Short mmCIF file of C-alpha atoms and ligand atoms in Angstrom, two decimals:
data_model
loop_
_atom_site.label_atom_id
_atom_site.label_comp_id
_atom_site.label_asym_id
_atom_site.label_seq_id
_atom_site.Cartn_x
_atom_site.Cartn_y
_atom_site.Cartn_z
CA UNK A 730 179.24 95.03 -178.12
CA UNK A 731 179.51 92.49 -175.71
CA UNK A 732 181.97 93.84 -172.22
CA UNK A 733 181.95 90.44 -170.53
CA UNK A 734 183.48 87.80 -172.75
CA UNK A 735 182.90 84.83 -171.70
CA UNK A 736 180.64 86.01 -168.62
CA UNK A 737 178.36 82.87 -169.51
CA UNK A 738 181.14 80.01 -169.05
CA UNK A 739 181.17 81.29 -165.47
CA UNK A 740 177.69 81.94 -164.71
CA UNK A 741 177.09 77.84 -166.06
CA UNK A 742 179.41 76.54 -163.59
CA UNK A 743 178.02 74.16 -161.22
CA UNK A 744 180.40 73.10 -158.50
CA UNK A 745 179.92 69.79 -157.12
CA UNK A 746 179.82 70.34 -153.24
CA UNK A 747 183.27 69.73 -151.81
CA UNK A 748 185.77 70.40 -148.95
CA UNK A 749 189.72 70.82 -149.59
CA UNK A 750 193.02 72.54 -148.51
CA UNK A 751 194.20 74.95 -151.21
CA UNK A 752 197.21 73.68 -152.65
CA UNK A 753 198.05 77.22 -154.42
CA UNK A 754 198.71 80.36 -152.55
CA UNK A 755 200.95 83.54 -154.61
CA UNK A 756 202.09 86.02 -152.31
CA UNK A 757 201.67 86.51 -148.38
CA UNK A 758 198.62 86.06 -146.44
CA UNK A 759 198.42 88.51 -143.84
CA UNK A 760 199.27 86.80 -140.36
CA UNK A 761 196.19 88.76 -138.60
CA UNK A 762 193.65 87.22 -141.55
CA UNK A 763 192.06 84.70 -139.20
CA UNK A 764 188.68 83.62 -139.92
CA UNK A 765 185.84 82.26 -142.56
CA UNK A 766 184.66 84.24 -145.12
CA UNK A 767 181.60 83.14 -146.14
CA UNK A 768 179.33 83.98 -149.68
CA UNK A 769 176.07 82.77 -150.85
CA UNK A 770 174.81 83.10 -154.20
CA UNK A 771 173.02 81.50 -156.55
CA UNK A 772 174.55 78.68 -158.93
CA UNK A 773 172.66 76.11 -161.11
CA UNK A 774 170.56 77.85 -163.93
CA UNK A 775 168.75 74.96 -165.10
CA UNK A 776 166.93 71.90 -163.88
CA UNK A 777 165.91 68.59 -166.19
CA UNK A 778 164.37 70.99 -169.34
CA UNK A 779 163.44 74.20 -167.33
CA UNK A 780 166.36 76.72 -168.19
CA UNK A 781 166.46 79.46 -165.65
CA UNK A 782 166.03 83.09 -166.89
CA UNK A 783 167.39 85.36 -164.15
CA UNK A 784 170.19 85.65 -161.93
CA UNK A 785 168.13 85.07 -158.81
CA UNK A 786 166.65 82.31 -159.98
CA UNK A 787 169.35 80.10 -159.17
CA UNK A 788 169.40 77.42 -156.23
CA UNK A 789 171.92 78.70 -153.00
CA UNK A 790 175.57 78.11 -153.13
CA UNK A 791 177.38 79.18 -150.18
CA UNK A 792 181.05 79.02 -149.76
CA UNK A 793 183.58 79.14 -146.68
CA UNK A 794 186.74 80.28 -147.09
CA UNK A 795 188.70 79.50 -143.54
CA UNK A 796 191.58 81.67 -143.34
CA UNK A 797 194.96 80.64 -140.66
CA UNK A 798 194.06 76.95 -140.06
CA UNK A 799 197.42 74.75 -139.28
CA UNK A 800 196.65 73.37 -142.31
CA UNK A 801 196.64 76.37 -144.36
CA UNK A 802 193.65 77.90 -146.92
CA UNK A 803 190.18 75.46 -146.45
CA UNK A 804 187.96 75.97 -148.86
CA UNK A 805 184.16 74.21 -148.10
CA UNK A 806 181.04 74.78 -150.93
CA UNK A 807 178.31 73.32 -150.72
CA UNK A 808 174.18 73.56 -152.27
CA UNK A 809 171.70 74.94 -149.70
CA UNK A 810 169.67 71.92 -149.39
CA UNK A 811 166.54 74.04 -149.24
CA UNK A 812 162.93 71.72 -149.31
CA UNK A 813 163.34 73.48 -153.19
CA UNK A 814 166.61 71.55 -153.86
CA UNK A 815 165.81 68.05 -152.62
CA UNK A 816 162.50 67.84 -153.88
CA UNK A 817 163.93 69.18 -157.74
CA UNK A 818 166.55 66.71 -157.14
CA UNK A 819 164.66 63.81 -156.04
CA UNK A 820 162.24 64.51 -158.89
CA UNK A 821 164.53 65.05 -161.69
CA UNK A 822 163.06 68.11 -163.04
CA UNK A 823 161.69 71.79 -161.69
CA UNK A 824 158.91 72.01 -159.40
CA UNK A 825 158.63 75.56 -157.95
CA UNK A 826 157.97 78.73 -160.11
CA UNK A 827 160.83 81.36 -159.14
CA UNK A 828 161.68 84.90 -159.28
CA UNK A 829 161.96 85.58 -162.97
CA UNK A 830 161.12 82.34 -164.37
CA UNK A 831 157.82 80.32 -164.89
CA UNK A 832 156.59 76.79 -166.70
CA UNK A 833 153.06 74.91 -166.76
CA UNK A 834 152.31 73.29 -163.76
CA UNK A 835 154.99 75.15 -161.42
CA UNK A 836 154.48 75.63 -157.94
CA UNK A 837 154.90 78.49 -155.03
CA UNK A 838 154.76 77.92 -151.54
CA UNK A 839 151.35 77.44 -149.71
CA UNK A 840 150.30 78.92 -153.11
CA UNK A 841 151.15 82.41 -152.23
CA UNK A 842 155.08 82.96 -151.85
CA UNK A 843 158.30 81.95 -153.93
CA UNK A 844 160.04 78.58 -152.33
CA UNK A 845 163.15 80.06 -151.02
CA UNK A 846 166.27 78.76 -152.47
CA UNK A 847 168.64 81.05 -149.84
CA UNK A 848 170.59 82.47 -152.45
CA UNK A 849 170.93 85.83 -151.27
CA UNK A 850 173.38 86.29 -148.03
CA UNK A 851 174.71 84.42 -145.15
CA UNK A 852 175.18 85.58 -141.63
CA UNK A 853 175.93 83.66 -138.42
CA UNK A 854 173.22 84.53 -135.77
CA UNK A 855 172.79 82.62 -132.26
CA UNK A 856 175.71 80.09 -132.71
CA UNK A 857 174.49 78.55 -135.91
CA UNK A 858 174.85 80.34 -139.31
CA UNK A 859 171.81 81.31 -141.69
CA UNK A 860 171.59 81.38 -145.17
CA UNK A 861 169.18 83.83 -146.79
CA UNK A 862 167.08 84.20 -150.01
CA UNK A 863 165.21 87.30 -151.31
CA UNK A 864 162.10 86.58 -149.31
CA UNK A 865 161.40 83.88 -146.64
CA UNK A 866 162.81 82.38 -143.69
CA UNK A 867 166.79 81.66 -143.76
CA UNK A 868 167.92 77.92 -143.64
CA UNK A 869 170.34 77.04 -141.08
CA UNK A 870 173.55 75.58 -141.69
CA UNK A 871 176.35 74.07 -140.25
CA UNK A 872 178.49 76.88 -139.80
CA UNK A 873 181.75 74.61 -140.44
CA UNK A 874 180.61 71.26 -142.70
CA UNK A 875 178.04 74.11 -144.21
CA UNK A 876 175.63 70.85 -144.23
CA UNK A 877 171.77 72.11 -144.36
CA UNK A 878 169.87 71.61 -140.62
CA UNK A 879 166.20 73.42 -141.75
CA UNK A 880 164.51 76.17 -142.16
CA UNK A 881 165.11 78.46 -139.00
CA UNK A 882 162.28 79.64 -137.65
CA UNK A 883 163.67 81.44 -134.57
CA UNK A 884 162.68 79.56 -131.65
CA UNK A 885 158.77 78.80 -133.96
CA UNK A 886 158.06 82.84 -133.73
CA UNK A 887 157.95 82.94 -137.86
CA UNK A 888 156.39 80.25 -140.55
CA UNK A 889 157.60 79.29 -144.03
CA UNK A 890 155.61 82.28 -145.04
CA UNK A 891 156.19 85.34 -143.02
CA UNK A 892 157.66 88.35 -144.82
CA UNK A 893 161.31 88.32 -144.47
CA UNK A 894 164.33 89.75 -145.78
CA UNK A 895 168.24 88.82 -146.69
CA UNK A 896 169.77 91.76 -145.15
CA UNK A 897 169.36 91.64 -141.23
CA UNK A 898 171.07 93.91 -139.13
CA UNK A 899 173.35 92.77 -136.22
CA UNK A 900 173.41 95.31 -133.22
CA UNK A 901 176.78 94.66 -131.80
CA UNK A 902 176.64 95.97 -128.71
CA UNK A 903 173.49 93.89 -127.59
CA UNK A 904 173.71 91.26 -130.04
CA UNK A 905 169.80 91.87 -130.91
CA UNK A 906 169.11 91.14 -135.17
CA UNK A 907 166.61 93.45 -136.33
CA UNK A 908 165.24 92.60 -139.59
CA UNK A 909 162.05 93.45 -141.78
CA UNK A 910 159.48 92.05 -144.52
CA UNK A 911 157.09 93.72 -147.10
CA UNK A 912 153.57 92.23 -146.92
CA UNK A 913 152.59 92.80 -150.58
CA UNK A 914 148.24 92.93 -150.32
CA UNK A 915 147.63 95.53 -152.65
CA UNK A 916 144.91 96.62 -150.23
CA UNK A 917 146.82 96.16 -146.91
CA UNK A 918 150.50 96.56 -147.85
CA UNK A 919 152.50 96.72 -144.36
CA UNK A 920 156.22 96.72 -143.61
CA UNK A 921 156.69 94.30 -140.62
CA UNK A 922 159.70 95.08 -138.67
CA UNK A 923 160.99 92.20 -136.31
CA UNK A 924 163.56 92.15 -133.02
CA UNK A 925 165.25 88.89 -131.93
CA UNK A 926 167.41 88.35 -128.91
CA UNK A 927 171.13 87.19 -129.33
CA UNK A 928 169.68 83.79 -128.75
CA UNK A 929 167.40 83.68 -131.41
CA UNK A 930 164.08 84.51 -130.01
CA UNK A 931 161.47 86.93 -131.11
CA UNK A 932 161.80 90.20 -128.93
CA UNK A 933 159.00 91.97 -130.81
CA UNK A 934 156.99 92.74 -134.16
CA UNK A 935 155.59 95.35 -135.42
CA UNK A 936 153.27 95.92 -138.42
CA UNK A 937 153.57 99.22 -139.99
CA UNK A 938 151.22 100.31 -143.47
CA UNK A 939 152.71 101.53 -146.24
CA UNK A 940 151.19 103.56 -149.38
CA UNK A 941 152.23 101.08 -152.01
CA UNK A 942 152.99 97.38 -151.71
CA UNK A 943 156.89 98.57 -152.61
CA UNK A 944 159.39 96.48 -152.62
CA UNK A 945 162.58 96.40 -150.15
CA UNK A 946 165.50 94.64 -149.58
CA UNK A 947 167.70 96.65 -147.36
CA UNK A 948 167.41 98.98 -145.03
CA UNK A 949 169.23 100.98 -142.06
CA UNK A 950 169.68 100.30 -138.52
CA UNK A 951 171.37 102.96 -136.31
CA UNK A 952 171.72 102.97 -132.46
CA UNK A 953 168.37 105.03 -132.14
CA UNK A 954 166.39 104.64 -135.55
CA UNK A 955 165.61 102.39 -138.68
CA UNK A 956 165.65 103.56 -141.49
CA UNK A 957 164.05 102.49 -145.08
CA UNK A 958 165.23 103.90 -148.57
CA UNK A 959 161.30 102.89 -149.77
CA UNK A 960 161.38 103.15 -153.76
CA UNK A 961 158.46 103.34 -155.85
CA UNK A 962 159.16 100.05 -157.20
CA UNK A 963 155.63 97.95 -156.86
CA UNK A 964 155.41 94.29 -156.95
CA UNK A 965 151.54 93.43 -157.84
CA UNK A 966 151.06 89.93 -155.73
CA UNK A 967 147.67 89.19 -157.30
CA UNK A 968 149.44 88.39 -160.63
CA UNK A 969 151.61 86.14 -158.95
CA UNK A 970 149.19 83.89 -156.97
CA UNK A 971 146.17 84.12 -159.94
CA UNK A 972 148.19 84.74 -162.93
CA UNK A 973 150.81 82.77 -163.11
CA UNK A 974 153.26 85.43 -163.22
CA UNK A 975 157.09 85.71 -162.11
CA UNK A 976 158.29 87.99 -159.59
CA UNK A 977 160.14 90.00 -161.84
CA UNK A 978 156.84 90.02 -164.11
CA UNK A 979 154.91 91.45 -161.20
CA UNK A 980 157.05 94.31 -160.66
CA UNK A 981 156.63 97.88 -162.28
CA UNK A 982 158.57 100.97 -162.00
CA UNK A 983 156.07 103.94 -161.03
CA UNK A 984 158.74 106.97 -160.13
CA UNK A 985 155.45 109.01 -159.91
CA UNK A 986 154.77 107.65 -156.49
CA UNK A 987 157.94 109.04 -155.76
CA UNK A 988 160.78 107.63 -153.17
CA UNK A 989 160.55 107.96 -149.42
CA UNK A 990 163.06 107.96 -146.71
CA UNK A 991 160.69 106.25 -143.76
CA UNK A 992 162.01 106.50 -140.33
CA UNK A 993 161.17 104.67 -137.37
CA UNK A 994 162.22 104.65 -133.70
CA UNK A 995 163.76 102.10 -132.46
CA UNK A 996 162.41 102.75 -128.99
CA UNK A 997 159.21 102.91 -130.07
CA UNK A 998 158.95 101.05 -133.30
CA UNK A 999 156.62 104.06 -134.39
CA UNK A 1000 157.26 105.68 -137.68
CA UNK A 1001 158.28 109.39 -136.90
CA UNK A 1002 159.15 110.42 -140.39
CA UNK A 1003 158.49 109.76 -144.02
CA UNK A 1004 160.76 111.97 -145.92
CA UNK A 1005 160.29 112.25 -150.06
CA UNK A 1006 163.49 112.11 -151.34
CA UNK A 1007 162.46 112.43 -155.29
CA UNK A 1008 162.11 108.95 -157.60
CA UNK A 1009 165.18 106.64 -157.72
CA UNK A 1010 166.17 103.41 -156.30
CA UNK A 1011 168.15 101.25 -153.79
CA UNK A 1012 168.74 97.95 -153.72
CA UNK A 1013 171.16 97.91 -151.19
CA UNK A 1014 172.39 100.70 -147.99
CA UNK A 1015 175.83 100.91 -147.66
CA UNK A 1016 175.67 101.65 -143.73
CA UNK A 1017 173.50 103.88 -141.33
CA UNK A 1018 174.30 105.99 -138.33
CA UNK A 1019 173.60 109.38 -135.78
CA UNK A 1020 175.62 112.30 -135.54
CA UNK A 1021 174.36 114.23 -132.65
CA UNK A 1022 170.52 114.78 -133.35
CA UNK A 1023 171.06 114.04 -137.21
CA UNK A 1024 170.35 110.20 -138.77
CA UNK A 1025 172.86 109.49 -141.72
CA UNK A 1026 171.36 107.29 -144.36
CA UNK A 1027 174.50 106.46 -146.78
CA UNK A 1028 172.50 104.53 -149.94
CA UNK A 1029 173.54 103.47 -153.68
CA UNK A 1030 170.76 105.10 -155.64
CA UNK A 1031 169.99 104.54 -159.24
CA UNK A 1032 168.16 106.04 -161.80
CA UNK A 1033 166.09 102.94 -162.35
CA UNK A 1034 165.73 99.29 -160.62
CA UNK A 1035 168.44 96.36 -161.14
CA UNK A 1036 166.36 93.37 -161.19
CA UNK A 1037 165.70 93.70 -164.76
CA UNK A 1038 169.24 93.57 -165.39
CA UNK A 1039 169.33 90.25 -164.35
CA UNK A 1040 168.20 88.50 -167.46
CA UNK A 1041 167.89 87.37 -169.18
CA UNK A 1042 170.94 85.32 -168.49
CA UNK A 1043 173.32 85.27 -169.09
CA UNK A 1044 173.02 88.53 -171.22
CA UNK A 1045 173.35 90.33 -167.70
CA UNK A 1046 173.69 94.55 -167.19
CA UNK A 1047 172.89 95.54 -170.97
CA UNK A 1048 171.10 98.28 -169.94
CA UNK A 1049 171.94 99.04 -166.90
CA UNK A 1050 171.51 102.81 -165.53
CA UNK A 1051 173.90 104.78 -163.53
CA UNK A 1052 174.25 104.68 -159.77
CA UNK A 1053 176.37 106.27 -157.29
CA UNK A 1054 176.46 106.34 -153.51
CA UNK A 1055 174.94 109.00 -152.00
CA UNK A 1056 174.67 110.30 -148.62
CA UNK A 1057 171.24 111.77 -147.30
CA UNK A 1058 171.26 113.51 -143.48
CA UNK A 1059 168.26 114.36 -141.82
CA UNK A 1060 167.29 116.17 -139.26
CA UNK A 1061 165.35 116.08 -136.18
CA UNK A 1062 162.83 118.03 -137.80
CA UNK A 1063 162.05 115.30 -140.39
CA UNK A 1064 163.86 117.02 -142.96
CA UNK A 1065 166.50 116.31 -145.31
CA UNK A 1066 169.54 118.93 -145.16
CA UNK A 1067 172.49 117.64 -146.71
CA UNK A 1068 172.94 115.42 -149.76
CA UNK A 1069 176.29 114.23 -150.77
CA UNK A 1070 177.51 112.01 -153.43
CA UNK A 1071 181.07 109.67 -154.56
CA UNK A 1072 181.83 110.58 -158.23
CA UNK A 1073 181.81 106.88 -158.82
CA UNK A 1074 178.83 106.56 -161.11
CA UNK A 1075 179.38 103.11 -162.72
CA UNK A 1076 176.79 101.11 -161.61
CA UNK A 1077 178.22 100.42 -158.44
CA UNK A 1078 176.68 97.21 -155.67
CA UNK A 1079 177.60 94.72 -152.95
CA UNK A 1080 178.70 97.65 -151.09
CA UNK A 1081 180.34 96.51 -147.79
CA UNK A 1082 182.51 98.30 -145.29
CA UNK A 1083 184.27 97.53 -142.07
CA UNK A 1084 182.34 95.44 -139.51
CA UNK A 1085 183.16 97.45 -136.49
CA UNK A 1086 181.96 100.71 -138.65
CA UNK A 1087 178.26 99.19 -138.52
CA UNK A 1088 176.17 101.86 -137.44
CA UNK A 1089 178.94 104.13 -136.67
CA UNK A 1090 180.19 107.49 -137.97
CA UNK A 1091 182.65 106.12 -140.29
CA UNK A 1092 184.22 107.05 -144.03
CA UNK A 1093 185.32 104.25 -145.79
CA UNK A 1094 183.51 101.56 -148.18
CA UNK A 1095 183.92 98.68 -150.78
CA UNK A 1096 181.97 98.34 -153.43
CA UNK A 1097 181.86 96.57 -156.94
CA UNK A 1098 181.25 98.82 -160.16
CA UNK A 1099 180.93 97.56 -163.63
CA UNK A 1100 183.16 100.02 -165.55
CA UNK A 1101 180.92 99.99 -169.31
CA UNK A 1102 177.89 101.12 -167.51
CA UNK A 1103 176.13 103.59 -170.15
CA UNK A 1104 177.37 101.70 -173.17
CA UNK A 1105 175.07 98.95 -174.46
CA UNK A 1106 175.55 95.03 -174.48
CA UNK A 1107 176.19 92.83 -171.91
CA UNK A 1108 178.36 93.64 -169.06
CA UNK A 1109 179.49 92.14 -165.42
CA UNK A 1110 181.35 93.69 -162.95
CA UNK A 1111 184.96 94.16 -163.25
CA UNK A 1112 186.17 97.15 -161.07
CA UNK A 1113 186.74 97.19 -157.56
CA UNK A 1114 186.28 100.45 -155.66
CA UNK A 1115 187.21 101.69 -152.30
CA UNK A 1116 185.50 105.54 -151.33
CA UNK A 1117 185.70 107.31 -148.78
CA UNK A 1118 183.09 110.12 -147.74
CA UNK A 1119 186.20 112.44 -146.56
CA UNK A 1120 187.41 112.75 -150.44
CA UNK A 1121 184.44 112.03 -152.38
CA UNK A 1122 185.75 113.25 -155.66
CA UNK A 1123 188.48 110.44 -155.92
CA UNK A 1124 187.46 106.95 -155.49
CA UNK A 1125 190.58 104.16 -155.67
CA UNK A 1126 189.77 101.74 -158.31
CA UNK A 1127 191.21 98.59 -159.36
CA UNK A 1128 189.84 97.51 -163.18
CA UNK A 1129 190.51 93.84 -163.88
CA UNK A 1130 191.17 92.63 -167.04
CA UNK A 1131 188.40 91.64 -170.70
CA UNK A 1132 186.87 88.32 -169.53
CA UNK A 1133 187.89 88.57 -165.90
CA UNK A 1134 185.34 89.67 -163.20
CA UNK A 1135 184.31 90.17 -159.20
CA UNK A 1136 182.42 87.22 -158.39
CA UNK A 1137 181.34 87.85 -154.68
CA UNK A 1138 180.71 90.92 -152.33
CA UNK A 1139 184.10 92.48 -150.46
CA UNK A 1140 184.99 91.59 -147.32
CA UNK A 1141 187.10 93.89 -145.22
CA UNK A 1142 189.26 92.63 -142.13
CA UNK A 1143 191.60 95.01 -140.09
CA UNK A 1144 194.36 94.30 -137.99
CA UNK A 1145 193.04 93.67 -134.70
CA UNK A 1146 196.57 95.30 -133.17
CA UNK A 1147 196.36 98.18 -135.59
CA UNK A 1148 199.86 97.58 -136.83
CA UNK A 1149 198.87 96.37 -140.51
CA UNK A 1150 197.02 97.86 -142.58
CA UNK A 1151 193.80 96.41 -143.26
CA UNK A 1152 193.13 94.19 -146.33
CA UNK A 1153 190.11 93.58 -148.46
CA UNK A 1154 189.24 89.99 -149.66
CA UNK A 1155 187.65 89.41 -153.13
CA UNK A 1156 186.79 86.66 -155.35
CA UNK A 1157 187.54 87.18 -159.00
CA UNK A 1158 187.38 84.41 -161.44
CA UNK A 1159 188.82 84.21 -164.72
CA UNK A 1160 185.77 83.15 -167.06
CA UNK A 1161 187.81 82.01 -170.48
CA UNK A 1162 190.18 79.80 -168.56
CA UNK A 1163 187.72 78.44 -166.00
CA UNK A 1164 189.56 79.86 -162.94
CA UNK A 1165 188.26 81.35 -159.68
CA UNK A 1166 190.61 83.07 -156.92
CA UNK A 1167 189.85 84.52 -153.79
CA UNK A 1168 192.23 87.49 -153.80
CA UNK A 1169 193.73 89.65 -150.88
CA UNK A 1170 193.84 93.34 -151.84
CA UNK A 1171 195.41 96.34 -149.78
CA UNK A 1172 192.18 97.95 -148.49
CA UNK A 1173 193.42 101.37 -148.72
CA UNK A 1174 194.82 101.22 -152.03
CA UNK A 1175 192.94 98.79 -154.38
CA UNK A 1176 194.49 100.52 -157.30
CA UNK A 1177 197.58 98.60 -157.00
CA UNK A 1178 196.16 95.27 -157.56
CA UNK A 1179 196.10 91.94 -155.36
CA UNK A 1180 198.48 91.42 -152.73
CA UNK A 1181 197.83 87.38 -152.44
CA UNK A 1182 195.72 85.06 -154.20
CA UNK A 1183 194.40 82.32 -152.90
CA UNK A 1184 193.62 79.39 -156.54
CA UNK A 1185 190.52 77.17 -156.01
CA UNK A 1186 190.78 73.63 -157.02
CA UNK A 1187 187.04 74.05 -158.09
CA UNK A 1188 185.61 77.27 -160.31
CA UNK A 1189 182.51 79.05 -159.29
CA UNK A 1190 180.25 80.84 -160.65
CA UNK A 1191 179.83 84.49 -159.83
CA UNK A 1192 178.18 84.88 -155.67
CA UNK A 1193 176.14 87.63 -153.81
CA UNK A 1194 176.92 88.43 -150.19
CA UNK A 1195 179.80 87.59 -148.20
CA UNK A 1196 180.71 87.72 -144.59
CA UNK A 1197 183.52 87.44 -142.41
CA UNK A 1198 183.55 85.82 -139.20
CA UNK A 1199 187.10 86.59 -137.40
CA UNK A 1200 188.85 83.91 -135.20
FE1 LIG B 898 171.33 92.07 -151.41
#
């Protein structure tokens, strides 16, 4: 049974990089939805005779949407020209080994790491704006023309090869980005955790061992701790550098190591709990925060990893397991005392919620679900789902139609005078006719469908993480 007709029309789109005024708008654009909403994700599944195998194997796309120019919608895409992409290019054919796909004679960085090709996330950090891949240091990029500057190194305190993650966390009051990286020596595996100044320079490191080289790609960042949902999901690095082996090759599933909440503080940087938590896994936190002397550590836990769900393309989510968010609160005393759940159990990712909720008590999230989850054959997601932790038995959802799909993370942007309420953009693209939209949904109440839609002169394929950047 195949759930996502179509699903590989849009994932072999390959937009050719371009800059344009949307010419088609139904319905009414908010008047307070000023600003670019940005999404990276990867496009491009095959280069000269090398076809790509898994999702994240694709080279960086990112996309700017600019909302309330004089001129109406803008729409800029463009290729991250990562060293990846202009050396492939210039060479007619692929060079560098990636995450789930290898061929004789490929290549990794200095031998040891995956050549980024920042397909991950974007975020705009000391005046410039970064985009991110799964591991390695983000390339900066015009945050307007979205034209490729470099890798960015922040200020020369990190190399092509230091451990680094797509998800940094922003602390808005102090504009400090905290971020982390898993060093994966089977003997030595450490978690480095890294402070930067709002400028862009390194404020401090530290290295931190773990018990298993596991593998992380978000984590938590409250006003007084950090927090990591650490699943027993092992990558083995030696079969990487001496075997020839993918990523996605590399990693195994070992639930008998069983999951751990660690928790650092942020005053410190000293680990001052490691709380088990049983055997599932998290890809991605949906936010973080303190109530009083308890840390709140909101997550979307499966029963087994993702990444294997991701190929082999585009045969995408044929057996995927369930997930649902769930909310873990711990105590001062290192111990977990409440566990709460949303009876949304379809799979659900790209969580997002509102900006100014970032490490604050809050109650409301976005997140995509893919409604067939349990059912086998191929699938993509195609609801839209806005929870809230105050009536966690009734999630909102919005399902879209056979062969149409969300093809990019949420973005929520509220009313800066409080008098609207707030909306939730989403691109959904129409994979049998070749169509991609950026649609405007009622945040609140997603179940009644798009307010506004926004028609691209150019499909995409299907992105990762978005960001908004008011104006
Ligand atoms: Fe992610």
């Amino acid at each position: 049974m195949d759930h996502a007709p179509f699903l590989e029309r849009a994932l072999a789109i390959v937009p050719r990089d371009d800059t344009y005024i949307v010419e088609r708008v139904s319905g009414r654009l908010p008047a307070f939805l000023r600003g670019t909403y940005y999404l990276n994700g990867p496009a491009r599944f095959s280069r000269g005779p090398v076809k790509y195998d898994h999702w994240l194997d694709g080279d960086g796309l990112v996309c700017a949407v600019v909302f309330g120019g004089e001129d109406g919608v803008r729409i800029t895409h463009r290729f991250v020209r990562t060293r990846k992409l202009s050396e492939e290019e210039a060479a007619e054919r692929a060079i560098y080994r990636t995450f789930g796909t290898a061929f004789p004679g490929d290549r990794l960085n200095r031998g040891v790491a995956l050549e980024s090709p920042a397909n991950i996330s974007v975020y705009p950090f000391a005046g410039t704006l970064l985009a991110f891949g799964e591991q390695g240091l983000p390339s900066e990029l015009d945050p307007i023309a979205l034209e490729t500057r470099g890798l960015f190194t922040f200020r020369g305190a990190l190399t092509d090869v230091t451990p680094f993650s797509a998800h940094p966390k922003r602390d808005a009051a102090t504009g400090e980005l905290i971020n982390f990286g898993v060093s994966f020596s089977a003997a030595h595996p450490m978690l480095n955790v890294y402070s930067f100044a709002a400028e862009g320079t390194l404020n401090w490191r530290r290295r931190l061992p773990l018990d298993a080289p596991r593998t992380i790609h978000d984590f938590a960042v409250t006003a007084r701790h950090i927090a990591f949902y650490a699943s027993p999901y092992v990558l083995d690095a030696a079969a990487i550098v001496r075997r020839g082996r993918t990523v996605m090759d590399a990693l195994s599933w070992r639930p008998e190591l069983g999951t751990r909440l660690l928790v650092l503080s942020r005053e410190t940087g000293d680990v001052i709990a490691s709380i088990p938590l049983g055997g599932c896994y998290c890809l991605h936190v949906v936010n973080g925060f303190d109530d009083g002397g308890d840390l709140v550590v909101d997550v979307i836990e499966y029963e087994r990893p993702i990444y294997e769900q991701y190929r082999v393309m585009p045969e995408l989510f044929t057996g995927v397991g369930r997930g649902r968010p769930v909310r873990y609160v711990a105590g001062a005393d290192g111990v977990v005392h409440r566990r709460a759940a949303i009876a949304y159990s379809h799979a659900p990712d790209f969580p997002t919620t509102d900006p100014h909720d970032a490490s604050r008590a809050y109650t409301e999230f976005w997140m995509l679900g893919i409604s067939a989850t349990g059912q086998p054959g191929r699938k993509f997601f195609d609801e839209l789902v806005h929870a809230d932790w105050s009536r966690p038995d009734r999630p909102d959802v919005y399902r879209d139609a056979a062969g149409r799909f969300f093809a990019g993370e949420p973005a929520v942007v509220s009313d800066p005078s409080g008098r609207e309420a707030p909306v939730l953009i989403c691109p959904m693209c129409d994979a049998e006719h070749g169509r991609t939209v950026v649609a405007i949904f009622p945040a609140r109440d997603v179940a009644r469908g798009p307010i506004a839609s926004v028609e691209l002169r150019n499909p995409l394929p299907p992105l990762f993480h978005s960001y908004f950047v008011a104006s």
